[in-house]
Tab-separated table of C-alpha atoms in Angstrom:
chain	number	residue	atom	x	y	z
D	1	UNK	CA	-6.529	32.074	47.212
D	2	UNK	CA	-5.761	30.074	50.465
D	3	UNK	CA	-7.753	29.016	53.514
D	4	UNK	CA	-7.724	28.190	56.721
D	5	UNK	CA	-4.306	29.839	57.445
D	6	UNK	CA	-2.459	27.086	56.400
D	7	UNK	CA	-1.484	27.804	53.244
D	8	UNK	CA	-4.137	25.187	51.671
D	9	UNK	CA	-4.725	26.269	48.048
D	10	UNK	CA	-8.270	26.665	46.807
D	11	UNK	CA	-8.128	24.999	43.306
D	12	UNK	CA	-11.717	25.482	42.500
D	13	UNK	CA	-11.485	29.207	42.799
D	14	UNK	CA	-12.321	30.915	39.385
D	15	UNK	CA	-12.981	34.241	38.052
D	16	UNK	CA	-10.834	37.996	37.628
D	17	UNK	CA	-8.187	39.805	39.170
D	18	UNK	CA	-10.612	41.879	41.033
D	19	UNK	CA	-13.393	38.957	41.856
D	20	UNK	CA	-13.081	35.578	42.255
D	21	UNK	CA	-16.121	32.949	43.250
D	22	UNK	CA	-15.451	29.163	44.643
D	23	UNK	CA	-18.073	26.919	46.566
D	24	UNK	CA	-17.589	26.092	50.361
D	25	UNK	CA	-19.006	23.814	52.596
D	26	UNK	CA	-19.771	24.041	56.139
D	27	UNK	CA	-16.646	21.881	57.115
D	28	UNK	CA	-14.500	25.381	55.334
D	29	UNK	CA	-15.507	27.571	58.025
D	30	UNK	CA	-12.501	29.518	58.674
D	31	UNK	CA	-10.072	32.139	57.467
D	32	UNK	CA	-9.972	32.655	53.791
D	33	UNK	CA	-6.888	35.381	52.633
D	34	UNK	CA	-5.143	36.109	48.911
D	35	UNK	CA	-1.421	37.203	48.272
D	36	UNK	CA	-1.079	39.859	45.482
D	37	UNK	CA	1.693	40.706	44.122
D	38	UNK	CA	2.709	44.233	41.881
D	39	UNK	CA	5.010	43.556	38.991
D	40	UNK	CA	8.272	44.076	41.512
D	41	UNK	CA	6.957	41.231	43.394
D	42	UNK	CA	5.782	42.886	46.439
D	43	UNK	CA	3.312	40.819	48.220
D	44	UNK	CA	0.026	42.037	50.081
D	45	UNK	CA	-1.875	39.712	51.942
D	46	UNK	CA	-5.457	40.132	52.279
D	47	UNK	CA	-8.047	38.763	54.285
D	48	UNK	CA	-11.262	37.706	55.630
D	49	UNK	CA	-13.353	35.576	57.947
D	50	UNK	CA	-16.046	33.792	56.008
D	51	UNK	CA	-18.692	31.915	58.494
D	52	UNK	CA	-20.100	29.470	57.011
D	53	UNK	CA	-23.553	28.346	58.060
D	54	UNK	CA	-26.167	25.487	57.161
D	55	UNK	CA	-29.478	24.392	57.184
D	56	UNK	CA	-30.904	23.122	60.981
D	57	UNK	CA	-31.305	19.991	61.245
D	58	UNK	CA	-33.342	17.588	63.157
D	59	UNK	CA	-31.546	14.968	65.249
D	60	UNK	CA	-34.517	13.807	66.908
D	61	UNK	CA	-38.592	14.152	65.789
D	62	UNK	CA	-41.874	14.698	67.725
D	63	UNK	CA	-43.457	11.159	69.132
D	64	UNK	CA	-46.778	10.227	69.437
D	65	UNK	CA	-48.615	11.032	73.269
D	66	UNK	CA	-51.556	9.099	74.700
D	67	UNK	CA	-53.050	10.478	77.938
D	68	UNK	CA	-56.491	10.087	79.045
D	69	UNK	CA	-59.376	11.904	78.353
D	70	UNK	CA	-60.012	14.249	81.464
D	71	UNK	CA	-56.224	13.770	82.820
D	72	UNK	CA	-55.434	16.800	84.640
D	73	UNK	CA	-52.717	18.654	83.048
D	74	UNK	CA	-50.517	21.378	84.073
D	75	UNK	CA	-47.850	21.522	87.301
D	76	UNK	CA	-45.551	18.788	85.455
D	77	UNK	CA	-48.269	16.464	84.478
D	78	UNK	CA	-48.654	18.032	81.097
D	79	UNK	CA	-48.375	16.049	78.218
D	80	UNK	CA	-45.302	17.233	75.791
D	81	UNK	CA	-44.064	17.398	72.640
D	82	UNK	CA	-40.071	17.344	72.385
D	83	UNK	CA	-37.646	17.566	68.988
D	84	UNK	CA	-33.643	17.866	68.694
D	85	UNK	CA	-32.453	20.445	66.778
D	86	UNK	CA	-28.742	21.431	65.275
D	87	UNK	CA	-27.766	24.562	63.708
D	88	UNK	CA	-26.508	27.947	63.919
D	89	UNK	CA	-29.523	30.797	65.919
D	90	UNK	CA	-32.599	28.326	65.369
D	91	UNK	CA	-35.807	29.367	65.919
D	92	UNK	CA	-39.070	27.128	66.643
D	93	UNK	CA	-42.523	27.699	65.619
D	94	UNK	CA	-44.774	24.852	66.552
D	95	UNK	CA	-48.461	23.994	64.827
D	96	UNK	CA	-51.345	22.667	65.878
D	97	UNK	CA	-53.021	20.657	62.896
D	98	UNK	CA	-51.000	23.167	60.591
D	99	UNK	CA	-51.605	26.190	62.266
D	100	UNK	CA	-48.974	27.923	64.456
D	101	UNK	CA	-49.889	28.558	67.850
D	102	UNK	CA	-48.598	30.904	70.967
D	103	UNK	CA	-48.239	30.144	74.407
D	104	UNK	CA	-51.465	30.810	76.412
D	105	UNK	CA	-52.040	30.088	79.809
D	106	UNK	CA	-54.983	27.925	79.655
D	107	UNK	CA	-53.446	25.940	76.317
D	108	UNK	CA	-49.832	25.770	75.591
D	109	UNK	CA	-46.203	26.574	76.623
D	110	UNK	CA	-43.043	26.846	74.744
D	111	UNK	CA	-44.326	27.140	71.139
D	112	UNK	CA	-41.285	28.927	70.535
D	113	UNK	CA	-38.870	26.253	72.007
D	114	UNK	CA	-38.054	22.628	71.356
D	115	UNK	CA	-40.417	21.643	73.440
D	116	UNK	CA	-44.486	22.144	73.624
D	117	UNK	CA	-46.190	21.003	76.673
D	118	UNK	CA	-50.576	20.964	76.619
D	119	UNK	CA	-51.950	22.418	78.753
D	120	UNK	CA	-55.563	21.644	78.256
D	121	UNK	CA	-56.009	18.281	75.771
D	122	UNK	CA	-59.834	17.747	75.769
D	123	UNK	CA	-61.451	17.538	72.521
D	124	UNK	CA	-57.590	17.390	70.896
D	125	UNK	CA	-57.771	13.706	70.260
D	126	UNK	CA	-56.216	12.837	66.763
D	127	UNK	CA	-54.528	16.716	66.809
D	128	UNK	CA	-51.047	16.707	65.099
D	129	UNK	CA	-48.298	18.539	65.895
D	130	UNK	CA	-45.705	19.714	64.126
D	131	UNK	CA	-42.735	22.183	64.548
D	132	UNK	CA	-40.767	24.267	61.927
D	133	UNK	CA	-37.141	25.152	62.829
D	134	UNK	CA	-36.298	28.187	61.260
D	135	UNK	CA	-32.423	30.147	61.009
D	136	UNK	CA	-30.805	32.476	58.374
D	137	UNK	CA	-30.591	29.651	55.870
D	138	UNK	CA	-33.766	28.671	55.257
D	139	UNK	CA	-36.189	26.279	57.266
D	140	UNK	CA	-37.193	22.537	57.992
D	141	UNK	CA	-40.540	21.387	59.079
D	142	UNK	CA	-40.397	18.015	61.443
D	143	UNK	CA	-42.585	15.493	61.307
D	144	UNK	CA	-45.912	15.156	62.969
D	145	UNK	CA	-46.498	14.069	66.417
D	146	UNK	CA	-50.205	12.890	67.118
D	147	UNK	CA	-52.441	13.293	70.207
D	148	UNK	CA	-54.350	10.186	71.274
D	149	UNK	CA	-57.079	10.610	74.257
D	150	UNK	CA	-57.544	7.018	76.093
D	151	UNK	CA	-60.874	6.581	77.992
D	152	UNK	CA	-60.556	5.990	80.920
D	153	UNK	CA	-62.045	2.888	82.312
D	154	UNK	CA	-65.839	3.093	83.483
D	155	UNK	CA	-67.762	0.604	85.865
D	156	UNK	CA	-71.302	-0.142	84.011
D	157	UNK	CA	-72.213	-3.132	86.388
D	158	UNK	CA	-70.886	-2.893	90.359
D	159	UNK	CA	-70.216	-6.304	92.093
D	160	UNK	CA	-73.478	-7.308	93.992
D	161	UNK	CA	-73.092	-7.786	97.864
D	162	UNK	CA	-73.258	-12.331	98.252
D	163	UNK	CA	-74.347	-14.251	101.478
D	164	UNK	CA	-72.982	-17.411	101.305
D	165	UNK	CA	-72.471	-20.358	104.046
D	166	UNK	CA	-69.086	-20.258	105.902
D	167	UNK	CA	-66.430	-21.749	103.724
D	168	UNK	CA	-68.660	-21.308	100.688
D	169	UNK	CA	-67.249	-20.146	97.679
D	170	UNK	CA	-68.691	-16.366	96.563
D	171	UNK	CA	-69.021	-15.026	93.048
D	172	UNK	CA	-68.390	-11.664	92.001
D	173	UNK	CA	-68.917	-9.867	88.897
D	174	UNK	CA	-68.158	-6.612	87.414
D	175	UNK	CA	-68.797	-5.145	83.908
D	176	UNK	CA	-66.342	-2.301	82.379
D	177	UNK	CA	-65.701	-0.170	79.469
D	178	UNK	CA	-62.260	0.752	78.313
D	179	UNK	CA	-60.809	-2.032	80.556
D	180	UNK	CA	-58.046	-3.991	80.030
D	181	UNK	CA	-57.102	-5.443	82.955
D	182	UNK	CA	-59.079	-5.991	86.464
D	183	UNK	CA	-57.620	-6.151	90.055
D	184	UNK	CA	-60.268	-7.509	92.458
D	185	UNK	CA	-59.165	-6.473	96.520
D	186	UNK	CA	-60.645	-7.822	99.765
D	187	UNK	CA	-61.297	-5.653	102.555
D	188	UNK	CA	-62.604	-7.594	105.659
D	189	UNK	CA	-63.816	-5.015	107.996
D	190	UNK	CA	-65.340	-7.683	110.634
């Protein structure tokens, strides 16, 4: 037996005049032929293409998202969930919390692609997402991506209106939930 139509000699080959077995590996994709040979040593060639093909692989997993609660999702602003796949005809199946899903309007697009975008993300905080790439070989599950809602920031106390002398310092105040940084403006609409 020989390979890759250079006359490269398969050493591990084993087995009968009529069938013979020997491993391969992905890198051995190519031609594989035999010479026989009658006892007046006239040579046949035959031969065959073997493909050889692998498990996909993942080159790149799911992150975590944060958005915030109530952000409105959809034209572009959804929030996504992206892997990299290699391999020969993949397929993608992603899950929700361990459940496969399908793209619906109101919820989710490209659960069969490398890349699921949410559509609608309230109540899904802490939901984990996973995707399993699938091909004739077998299949690999990626890790899990999670969903975090933020609050978003809330006022609880407003600044109170001051009346102070001219050139007198004023004092403001404001309260806040979920806040982690405040930007005070002055308007003077005199």
């Amino acid at each position: 037996w020989y390979k890759c139509n250079n006359h490269t000699t398969i050493t591990t080959a084993s087995g009968t005049t009529t069938s013979t077995t020997f491993s391969l590996r992905v890198s051995d994709n190519c031609r594989y032929y035999i010479d026989i040979s009658d006892v007046y040593n006239c040579v046949k060639e035959a031969s065959d293409s073997v493909p050889v093909y692998s498990l996909p692989a993942l080159t790149c997993q799911p992150n975590d998202i944060t958005v915030c609660a109530g952000q409105i999702t959809g034209n572009g602003n959804s929030p996504c969930f992206s892997i990299c796949a290699t391999g020969y005809i993949i397929s993608y199946q992603w899950l929700e919390n361990g459940q496969p899903i399908t793209d619906n309007v109101s919820k989710y697009t490209g659960s069969n692609t490398a890349n699921l975008c949410l559509l609608n993300t309230t109540g899904k905080n802490g939901y984990k997402y996973s995707v399993i790439i699938s091909n004739i070989c077998g299949s690999i599950t990626s890790q899990t991506g999670i969903l975090h809602l933020a609050n978003a920031p809330a006022i609880t106390t407003q600044p109170q209106n001051a009346c102070v002398n001219n050139g007198a310092a004023a004092n403001f105040s404001v309260q806040a939930t979920n806040a982690n940084n405040y930007q005070w403006q002055f308007f003077n609409n005199i």
